[in-house]
PDB file of C-alpha atoms in Angstrom:
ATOM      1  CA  UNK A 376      -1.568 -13.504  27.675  1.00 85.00           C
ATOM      2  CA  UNK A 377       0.668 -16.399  27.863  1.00 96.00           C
ATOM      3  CA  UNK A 378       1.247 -18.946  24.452  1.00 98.00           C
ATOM      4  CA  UNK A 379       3.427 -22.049  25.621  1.00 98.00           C
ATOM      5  CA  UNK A 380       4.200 -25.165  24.151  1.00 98.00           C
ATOM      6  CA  UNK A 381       1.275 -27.908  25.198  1.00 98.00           C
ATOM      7  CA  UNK A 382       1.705 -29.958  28.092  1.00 98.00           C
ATOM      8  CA  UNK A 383       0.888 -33.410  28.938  1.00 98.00           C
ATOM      9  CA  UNK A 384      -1.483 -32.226  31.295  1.00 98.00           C
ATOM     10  CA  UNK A 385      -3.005 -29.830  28.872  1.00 98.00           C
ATOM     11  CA  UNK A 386      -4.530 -32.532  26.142  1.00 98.00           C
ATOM     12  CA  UNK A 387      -7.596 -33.901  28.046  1.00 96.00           C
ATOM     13  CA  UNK A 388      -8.548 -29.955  28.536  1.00 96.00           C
ATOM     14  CA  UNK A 389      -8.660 -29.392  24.817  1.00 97.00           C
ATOM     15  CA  UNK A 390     -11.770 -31.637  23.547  1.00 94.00           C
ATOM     16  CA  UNK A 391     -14.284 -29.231  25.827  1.00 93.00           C
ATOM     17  CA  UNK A 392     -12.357 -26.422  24.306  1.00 95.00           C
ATOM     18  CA  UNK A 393     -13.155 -27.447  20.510  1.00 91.00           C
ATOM     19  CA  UNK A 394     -16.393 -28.621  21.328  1.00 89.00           C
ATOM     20  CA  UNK A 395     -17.131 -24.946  22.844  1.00 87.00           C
ATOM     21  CA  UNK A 396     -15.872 -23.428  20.461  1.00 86.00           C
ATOM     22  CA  UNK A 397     -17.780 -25.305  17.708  1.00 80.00           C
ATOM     23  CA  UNK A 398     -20.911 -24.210  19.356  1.00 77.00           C
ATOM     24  CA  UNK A 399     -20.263 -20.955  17.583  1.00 75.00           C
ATOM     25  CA  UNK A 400     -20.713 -22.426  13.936  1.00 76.00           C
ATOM     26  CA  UNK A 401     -24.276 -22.441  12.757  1.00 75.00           C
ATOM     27  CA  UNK A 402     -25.869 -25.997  11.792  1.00 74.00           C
ATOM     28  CA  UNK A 403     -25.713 -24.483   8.148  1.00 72.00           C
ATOM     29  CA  UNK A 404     -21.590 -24.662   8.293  1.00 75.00           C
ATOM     30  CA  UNK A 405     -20.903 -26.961  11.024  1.00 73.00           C
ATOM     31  CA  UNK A 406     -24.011 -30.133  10.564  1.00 72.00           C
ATOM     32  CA  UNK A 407     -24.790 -31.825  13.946  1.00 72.00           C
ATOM     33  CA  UNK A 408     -23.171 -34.556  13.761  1.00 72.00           C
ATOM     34  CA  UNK A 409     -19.818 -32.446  13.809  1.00 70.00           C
ATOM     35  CA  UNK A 410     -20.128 -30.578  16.761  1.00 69.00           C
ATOM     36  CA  UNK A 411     -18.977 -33.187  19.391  1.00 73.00           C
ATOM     37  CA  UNK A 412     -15.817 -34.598  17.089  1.00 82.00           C
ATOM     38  CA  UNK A 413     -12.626 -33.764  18.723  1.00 88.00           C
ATOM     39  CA  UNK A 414      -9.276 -34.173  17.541  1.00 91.00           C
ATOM     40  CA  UNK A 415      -8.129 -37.502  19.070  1.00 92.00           C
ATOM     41  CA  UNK A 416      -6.543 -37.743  22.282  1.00 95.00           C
ATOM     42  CA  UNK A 417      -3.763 -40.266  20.648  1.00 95.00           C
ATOM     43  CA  UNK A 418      -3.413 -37.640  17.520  1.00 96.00           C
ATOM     44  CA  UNK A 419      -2.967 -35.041  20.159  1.00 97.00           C
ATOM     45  CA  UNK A 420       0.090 -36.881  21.630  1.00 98.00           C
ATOM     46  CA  UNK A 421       1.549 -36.991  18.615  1.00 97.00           C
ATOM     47  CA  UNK A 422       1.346 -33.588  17.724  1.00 98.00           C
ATOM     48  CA  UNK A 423       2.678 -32.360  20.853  1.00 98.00           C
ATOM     49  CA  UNK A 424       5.584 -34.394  20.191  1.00 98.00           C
ATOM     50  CA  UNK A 425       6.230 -32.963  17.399  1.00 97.00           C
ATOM     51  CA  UNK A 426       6.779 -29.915  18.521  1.00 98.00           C
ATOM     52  CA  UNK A 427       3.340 -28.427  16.992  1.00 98.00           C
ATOM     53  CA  UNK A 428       0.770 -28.067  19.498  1.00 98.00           C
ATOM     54  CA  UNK A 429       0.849 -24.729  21.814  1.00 98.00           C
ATOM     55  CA  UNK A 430      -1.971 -23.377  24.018  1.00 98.00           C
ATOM     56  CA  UNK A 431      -3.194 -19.873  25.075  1.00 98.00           C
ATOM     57  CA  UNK A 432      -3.816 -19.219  29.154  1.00 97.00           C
ATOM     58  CA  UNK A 433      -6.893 -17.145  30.002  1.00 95.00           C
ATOM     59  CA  UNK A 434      -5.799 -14.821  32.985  1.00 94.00           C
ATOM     60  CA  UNK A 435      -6.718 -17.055  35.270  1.00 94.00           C
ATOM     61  CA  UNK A 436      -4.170 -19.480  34.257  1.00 95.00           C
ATOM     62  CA  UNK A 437      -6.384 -21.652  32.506  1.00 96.00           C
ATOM     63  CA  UNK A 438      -5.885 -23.507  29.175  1.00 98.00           C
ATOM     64  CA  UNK A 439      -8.318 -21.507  27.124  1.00 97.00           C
ATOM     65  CA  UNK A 440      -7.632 -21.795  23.886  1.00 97.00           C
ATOM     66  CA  UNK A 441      -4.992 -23.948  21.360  1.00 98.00           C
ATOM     67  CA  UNK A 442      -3.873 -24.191  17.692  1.00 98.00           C
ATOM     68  CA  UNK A 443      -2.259 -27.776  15.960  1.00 98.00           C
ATOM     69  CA  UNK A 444      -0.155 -27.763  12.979  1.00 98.00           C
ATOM     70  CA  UNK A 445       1.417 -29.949  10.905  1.00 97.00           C
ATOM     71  CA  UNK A 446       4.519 -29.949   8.468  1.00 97.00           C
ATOM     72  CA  UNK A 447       3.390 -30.236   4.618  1.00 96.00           C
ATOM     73  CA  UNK A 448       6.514 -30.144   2.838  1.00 95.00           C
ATOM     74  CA  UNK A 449       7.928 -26.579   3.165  1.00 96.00           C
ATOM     75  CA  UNK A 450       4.450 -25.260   4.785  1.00 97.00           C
ATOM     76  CA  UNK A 451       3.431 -25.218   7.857  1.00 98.00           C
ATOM     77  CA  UNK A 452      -0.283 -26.057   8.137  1.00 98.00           C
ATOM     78  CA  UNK A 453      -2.318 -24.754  10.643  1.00 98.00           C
ATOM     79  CA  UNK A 454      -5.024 -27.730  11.436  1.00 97.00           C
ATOM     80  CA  UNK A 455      -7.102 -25.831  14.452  1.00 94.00           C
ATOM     81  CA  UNK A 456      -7.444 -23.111  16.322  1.00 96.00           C
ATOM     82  CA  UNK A 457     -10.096 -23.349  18.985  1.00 94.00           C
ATOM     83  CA  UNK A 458     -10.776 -20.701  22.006  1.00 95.00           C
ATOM     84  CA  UNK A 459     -13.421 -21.063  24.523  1.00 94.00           C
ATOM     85  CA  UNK A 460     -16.188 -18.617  23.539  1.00 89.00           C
ATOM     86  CA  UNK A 461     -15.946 -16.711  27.126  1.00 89.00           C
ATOM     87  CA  UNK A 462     -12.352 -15.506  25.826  1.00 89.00           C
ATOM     88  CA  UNK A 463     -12.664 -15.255  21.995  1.00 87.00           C
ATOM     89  CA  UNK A 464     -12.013 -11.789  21.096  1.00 88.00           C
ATOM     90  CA  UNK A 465      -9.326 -11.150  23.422  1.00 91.00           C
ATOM     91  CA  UNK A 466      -6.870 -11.744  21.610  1.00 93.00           C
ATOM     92  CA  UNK A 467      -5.854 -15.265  22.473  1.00 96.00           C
ATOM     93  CA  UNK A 468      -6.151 -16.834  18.736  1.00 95.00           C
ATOM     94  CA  UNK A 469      -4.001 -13.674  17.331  1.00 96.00           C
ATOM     95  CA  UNK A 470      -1.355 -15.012  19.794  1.00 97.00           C
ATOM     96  CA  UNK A 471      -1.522 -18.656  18.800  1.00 98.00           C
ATOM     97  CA  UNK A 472      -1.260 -17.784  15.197  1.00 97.00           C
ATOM     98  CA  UNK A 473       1.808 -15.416  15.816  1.00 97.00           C
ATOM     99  CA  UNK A 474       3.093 -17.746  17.647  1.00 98.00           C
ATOM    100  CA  UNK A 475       2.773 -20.358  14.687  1.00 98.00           C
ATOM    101  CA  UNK A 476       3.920 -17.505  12.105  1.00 98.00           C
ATOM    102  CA  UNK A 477       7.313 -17.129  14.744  1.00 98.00           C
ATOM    103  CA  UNK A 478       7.778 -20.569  14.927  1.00 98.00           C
ATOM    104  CA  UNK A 479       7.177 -21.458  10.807  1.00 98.00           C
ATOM    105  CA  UNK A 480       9.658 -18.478  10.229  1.00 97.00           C
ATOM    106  CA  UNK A 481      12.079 -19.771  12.197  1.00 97.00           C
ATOM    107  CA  UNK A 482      12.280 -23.587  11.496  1.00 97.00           C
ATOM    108  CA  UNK A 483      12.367 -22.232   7.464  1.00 98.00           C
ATOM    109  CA  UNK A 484       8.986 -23.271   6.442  1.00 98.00           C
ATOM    110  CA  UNK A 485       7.555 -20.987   3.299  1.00 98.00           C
ATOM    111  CA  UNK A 486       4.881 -20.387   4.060  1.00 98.00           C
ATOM    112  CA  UNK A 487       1.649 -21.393   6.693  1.00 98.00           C
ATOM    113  CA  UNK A 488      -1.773 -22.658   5.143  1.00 98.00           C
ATOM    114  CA  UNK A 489      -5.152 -23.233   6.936  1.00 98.00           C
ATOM    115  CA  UNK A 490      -8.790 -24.435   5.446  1.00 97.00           C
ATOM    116  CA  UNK A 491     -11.558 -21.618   7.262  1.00 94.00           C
ATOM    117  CA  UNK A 492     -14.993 -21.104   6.294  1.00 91.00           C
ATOM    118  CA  UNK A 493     -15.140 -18.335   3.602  1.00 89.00           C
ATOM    119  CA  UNK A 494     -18.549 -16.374   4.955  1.00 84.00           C
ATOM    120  CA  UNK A 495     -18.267 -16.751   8.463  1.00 84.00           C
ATOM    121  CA  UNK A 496     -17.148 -13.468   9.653  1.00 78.00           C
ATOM    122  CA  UNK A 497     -15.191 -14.352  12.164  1.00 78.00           C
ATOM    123  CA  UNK A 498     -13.342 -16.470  10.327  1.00 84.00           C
ATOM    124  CA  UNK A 499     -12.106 -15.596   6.714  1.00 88.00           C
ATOM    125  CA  UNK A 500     -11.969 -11.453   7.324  1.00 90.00           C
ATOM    126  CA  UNK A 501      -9.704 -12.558  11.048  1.00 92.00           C
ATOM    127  CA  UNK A 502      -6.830 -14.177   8.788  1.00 95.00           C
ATOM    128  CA  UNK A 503      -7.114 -12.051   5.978  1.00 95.00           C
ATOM    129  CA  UNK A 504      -5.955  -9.302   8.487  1.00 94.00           C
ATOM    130  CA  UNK A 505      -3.105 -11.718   9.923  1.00 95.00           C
ATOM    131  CA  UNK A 506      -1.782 -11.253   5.791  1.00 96.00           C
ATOM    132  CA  UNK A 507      -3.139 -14.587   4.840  1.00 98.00           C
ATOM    133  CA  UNK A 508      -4.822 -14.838   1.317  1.00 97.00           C
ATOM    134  CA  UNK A 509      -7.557 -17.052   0.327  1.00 97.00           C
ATOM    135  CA  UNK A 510      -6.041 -19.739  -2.677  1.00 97.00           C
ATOM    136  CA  UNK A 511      -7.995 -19.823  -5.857  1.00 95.00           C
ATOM    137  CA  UNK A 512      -8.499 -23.763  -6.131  1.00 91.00           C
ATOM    138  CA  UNK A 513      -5.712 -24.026  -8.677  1.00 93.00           C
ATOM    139  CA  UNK A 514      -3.684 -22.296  -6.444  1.00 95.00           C
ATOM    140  CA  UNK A 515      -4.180 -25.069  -3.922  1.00 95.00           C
ATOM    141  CA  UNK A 516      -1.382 -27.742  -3.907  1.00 92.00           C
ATOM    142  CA  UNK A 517      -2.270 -31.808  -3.239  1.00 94.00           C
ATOM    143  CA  UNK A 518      -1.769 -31.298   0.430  1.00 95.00           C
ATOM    144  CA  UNK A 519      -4.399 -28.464   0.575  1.00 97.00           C
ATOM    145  CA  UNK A 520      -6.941 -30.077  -2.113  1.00 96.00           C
ATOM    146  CA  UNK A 521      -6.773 -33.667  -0.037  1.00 96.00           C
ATOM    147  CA  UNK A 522      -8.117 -31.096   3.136  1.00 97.00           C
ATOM    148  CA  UNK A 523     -10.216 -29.278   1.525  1.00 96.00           C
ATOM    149  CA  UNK A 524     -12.256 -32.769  -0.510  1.00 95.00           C
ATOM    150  CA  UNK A 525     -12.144 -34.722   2.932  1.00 94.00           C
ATOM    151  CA  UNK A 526     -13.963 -31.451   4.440  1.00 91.00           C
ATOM    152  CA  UNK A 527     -16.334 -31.953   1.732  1.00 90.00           C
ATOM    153  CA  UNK A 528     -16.653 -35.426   2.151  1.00 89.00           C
ATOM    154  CA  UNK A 529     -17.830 -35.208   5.817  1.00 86.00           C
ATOM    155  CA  UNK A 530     -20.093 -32.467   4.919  1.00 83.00           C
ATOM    156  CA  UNK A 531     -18.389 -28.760   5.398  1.00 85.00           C
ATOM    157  CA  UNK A 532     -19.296 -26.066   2.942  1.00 84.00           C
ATOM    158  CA  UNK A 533     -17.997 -22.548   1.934  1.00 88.00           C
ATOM    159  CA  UNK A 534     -14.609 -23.966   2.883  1.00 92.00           C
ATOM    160  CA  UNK A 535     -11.586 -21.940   1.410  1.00 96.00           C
ATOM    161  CA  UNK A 536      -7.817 -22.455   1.768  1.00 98.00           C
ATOM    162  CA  UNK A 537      -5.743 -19.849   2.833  1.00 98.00           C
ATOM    163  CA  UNK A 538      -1.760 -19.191   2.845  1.00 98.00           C
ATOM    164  CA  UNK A 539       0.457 -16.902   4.401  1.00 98.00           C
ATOM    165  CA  UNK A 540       3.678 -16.305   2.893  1.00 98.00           C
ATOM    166  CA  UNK A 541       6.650 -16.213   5.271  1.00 97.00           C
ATOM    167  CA  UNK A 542      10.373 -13.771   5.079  1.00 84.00           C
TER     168      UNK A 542
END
Protein backbone atom coordinates (compact mmCIF):
# COMPACT_ATOMS: atom_id res chain seq x y z
CA UNK A 1 0.00 0.00 0.00
CA UNK A 2 1.34 3.30 -0.86
CA UNK A 3 0.05 6.81 1.25
CA UNK A 4 1.62 9.96 -0.58
CA UNK A 5 1.02 13.43 -0.38
CA UNK A 6 -1.97 14.44 -3.07
CA UNK A 7 -1.12 15.48 -6.38
CA UNK A 8 -2.46 17.94 -8.72
CA UNK A 9 -3.50 15.29 -10.84
CA UNK A 10 -5.08 13.40 -8.05
CA UNK A 11 -8.09 16.06 -7.06
CA UNK A 12 -10.56 15.54 -9.98
CA UNK A 13 -10.24 11.58 -9.01
CA UNK A 14 -11.47 12.21 -5.51
CA UNK A 15 -15.29 13.43 -5.98
CA UNK A 16 -16.17 9.69 -7.56
CA UNK A 17 -14.22 8.41 -4.65
CA UNK A 18 -16.50 10.21 -1.88
CA UNK A 19 -19.45 9.79 -3.79
CA UNK A 20 -18.66 5.82 -3.79
CA UNK A 21 -17.94 5.70 -0.78
CA UNK A 22 -21.09 7.51 0.47
CA UNK A 23 -23.08 4.89 -1.22
CA UNK A 24 -22.26 2.83 1.82
CA UNK A 25 -24.29 5.10 4.35
CA UNK A 26 -27.92 4.17 4.61
CA UNK A 27 -30.60 7.00 3.67
CA UNK A 28 -31.31 6.88 7.55
CA UNK A 29 -27.58 8.50 8.25
CA UNK A 30 -26.62 9.91 5.04
CA UNK A 31 -30.40 11.69 3.47
CA UNK A 32 -30.39 11.83 -0.39
CA UNK A 33 -29.69 14.87 -0.99
CA UNK A 34 -26.10 14.24 0.57
CA UNK A 35 -24.89 11.56 -1.36
CA UNK A 36 -23.62 13.45 -4.50
CA UNK A 37 -21.91 16.56 -2.35
CA UNK A 38 -18.26 16.49 -2.76
CA UNK A 39 -15.74 18.45 -1.15
CA UNK A 40 -15.03 21.31 -3.61
CA UNK A 41 -12.56 21.09 -6.21
CA UNK A 42 -11.25 24.84 -5.19
CA UNK A 43 -11.33 23.65 -1.27
CA UNK A 44 -9.36 20.71 -2.45
CA UNK A 45 -6.57 22.98 -3.84
CA UNK A 46 -6.30 24.55 -0.89
CA UNK A 47 -5.92 21.78 1.25
CA UNK A 48 -3.33 20.21 -0.73
CA UNK A 49 -1.45 23.27 -0.34
CA UNK A 50 -1.45 23.13 2.86
CA UNK A 51 0.21 20.31 3.23
CA UNK A 52 -3.04 18.22 4.44
CA UNK A 53 -4.41 16.18 1.81
CA UNK A 54 -2.70 12.56 1.13
CA UNK A 55 -4.15 9.65 -0.88
CA UNK A 56 -3.99 5.80 -0.65
CA UNK A 57 -3.00 3.72 -4.14
CA UNK A 58 -4.96 0.50 -4.71
CA UNK A 59 -2.35 -2.06 -6.17
CA UNK A 60 -2.98 -1.16 -9.31
CA UNK A 61 -1.64 2.22 -8.84
CA UNK A 62 -4.80 3.85 -8.66
CA UNK A 63 -5.96 6.71 -6.36
CA UNK A 64 -8.35 4.71 -4.26
CA UNK A 65 -8.91 6.22 -1.35
CA UNK A 66 -7.93 9.87 0.58
CA UNK A 67 -8.23 11.64 3.98
CA UNK A 68 -8.29 15.92 4.40
CA UNK A 69 -7.40 17.61 7.50
CA UNK A 70 -7.24 20.76 8.79
CA UNK A 71 -5.27 22.66 11.63
CA UNK A 72 -7.68 23.70 14.68
CA UNK A 73 -5.44 25.33 16.97
CA UNK A 74 -3.13 22.62 18.45
CA UNK A 75 -5.38 19.68 16.79
CA UNK A 76 -5.25 18.31 13.87
CA UNK A 77 -8.73 17.59 12.47
CA UNK A 78 -9.38 14.92 10.33
CA UNK A 79 -12.32 16.28 7.82
CA UNK A 80 -12.68 12.91 5.47
CA UNK A 81 -11.65 9.82 4.85
CA UNK A 82 -13.20 8.22 1.82
CA UNK A 83 -12.11 4.70 0.07
CA UNK A 84 -13.74 3.26 -2.88
CA UNK A 85 -15.94 0.41 -1.61
CA UNK A 86 -14.01 -2.30 -3.96
CA UNK A 87 -10.90 -1.62 -1.53
CA UNK A 88 -12.42 -0.76 1.90
CA UNK A 89 -11.25 -3.27 4.25
CA UNK A 90 -7.86 -3.58 3.04
CA UNK A 91 -6.41 -1.59 4.94
CA UNK A 92 -6.10 1.60 2.95
CA UNK A 93 -8.05 4.04 5.56
CA UNK A 94 -5.77 2.50 8.57
CA UNK A 95 -2.88 3.87 6.41
CA UNK A 96 -4.31 7.31 5.77
CA UNK A 97 -5.08 7.77 9.38
CA UNK A 98 -1.48 6.63 10.46
CA UNK A 99 -0.30 8.57 8.17
CA UNK A 100 -2.27 11.67 9.66
CA UNK A 101 -1.38 10.40 13.36
CA UNK A 102 2.69 10.49 11.92
CA UNK A 103 2.29 13.61 10.45
CA UNK A 104 0.11 15.46 13.61
CA UNK A 105 2.92 13.95 15.88
CA UNK A 106 5.45 15.35 14.13
CA UNK A 107 4.41 18.98 13.24
CA UNK A 108 3.47 19.09 17.38
CA UNK A 109 -0.21 19.08 17.13
CA UNK A 110 -1.99 17.54 20.53
CA UNK A 111 -3.99 15.80 19.52
CA UNK A 112 -6.27 14.67 16.07
CA UNK A 113 -10.22 15.01 16.18
CA UNK A 114 -12.81 13.71 13.62
CA UNK A 115 -16.92 13.89 13.66
CA UNK A 116 -18.08 9.84 12.59
CA UNK A 117 -21.38 8.43 12.91
CA UNK A 118 -21.72 6.80 16.40
CA UNK A 119 -23.84 3.40 15.26
CA UNK A 120 -22.49 2.74 12.06
CA UNK A 121 -20.23 -0.10 12.59
CA UNK A 122 -17.83 0.61 10.43
CA UNK A 123 -17.33 3.72 11.59
CA UNK A 124 -17.22 4.54 15.42
CA UNK A 125 -15.82 0.77 16.60
CA UNK A 126 -12.79 1.40 13.35
CA UNK A 127 -11.37 4.58 15.31
CA UNK A 128 -12.04 3.49 18.61
CA UNK A 129 -9.43 0.73 17.76
CA UNK A 130 -6.99 3.44 16.13
CA UNK A 131 -7.08 4.81 20.27
CA UNK A 132 -9.49 7.53 19.45
CA UNK A 133 -12.28 8.24 22.10
CA UNK A 134 -15.65 9.48 21.48
CA UNK A 135 -16.00 13.33 23.37
CA UNK A 136 -18.87 13.69 25.73
CA UNK A 137 -20.43 17.04 24.25
CA UNK A 138 -18.85 19.09 27.01
CA UNK A 139 -15.81 17.62 26.18
CA UNK A 140 -16.11 19.08 22.71
CA UNK A 141 -14.26 22.44 22.21
CA UNK A 142 -15.88 25.46 19.76
CA UNK A 143 -14.04 24.05 16.83
CA UNK A 144 -15.65 20.56 17.29
CA UNK A 145 -19.28 21.88 18.45
CA UNK A 146 -19.34 24.44 15.18
CA UNK A 147 -18.81 20.70 13.13
CA UNK A 148 -20.79 18.84 14.84
CA UNK A 149 -24.23 21.79 14.77
CA UNK A 150 -23.45 22.46 10.95
CA UNK A 151 -23.74 18.45 10.55
CA UNK A 152 -26.94 18.87 12.23
CA UNK A 153 -27.98 21.67 10.37
CA UNK A 154 -27.74 19.89 6.95
CA UNK A 155 -29.38 16.94 8.37
CA UNK A 156 -26.73 14.17 9.84
CA UNK A 157 -27.69 12.25 12.92
CA UNK A 158 -25.96 9.96 15.53
CA UNK A 159 -22.94 12.15 14.85
CA UNK A 160 -20.18 11.95 17.64
CA UNK A 161 -16.79 13.67 17.94
CA UNK A 162 -13.88 11.81 18.51
CA UNK A 163 -10.10 12.69 19.64
CA UNK A 164 -6.98 11.02 19.68
CA UNK A 165 -4.43 12.15 21.96
CA UNK A 166 -0.91 12.41 20.54
CA UNK A 167 3.02 11.70 22.52
Amino acid sequence: MTIRLATAADLPLLAAIEQNAAALFSPDDLPPEHRSDTLPLERLQQVRASGLLWVALAPSGAVAGFLVAEAAGDVLHVCEVSVTPEQGGKGLGRGLLATAIDHGRDAGYAALTLTTFAHVPWNLPFYERLGFRALAPAECGEHLQRILEAESLSGLRNRVAMRLDLP
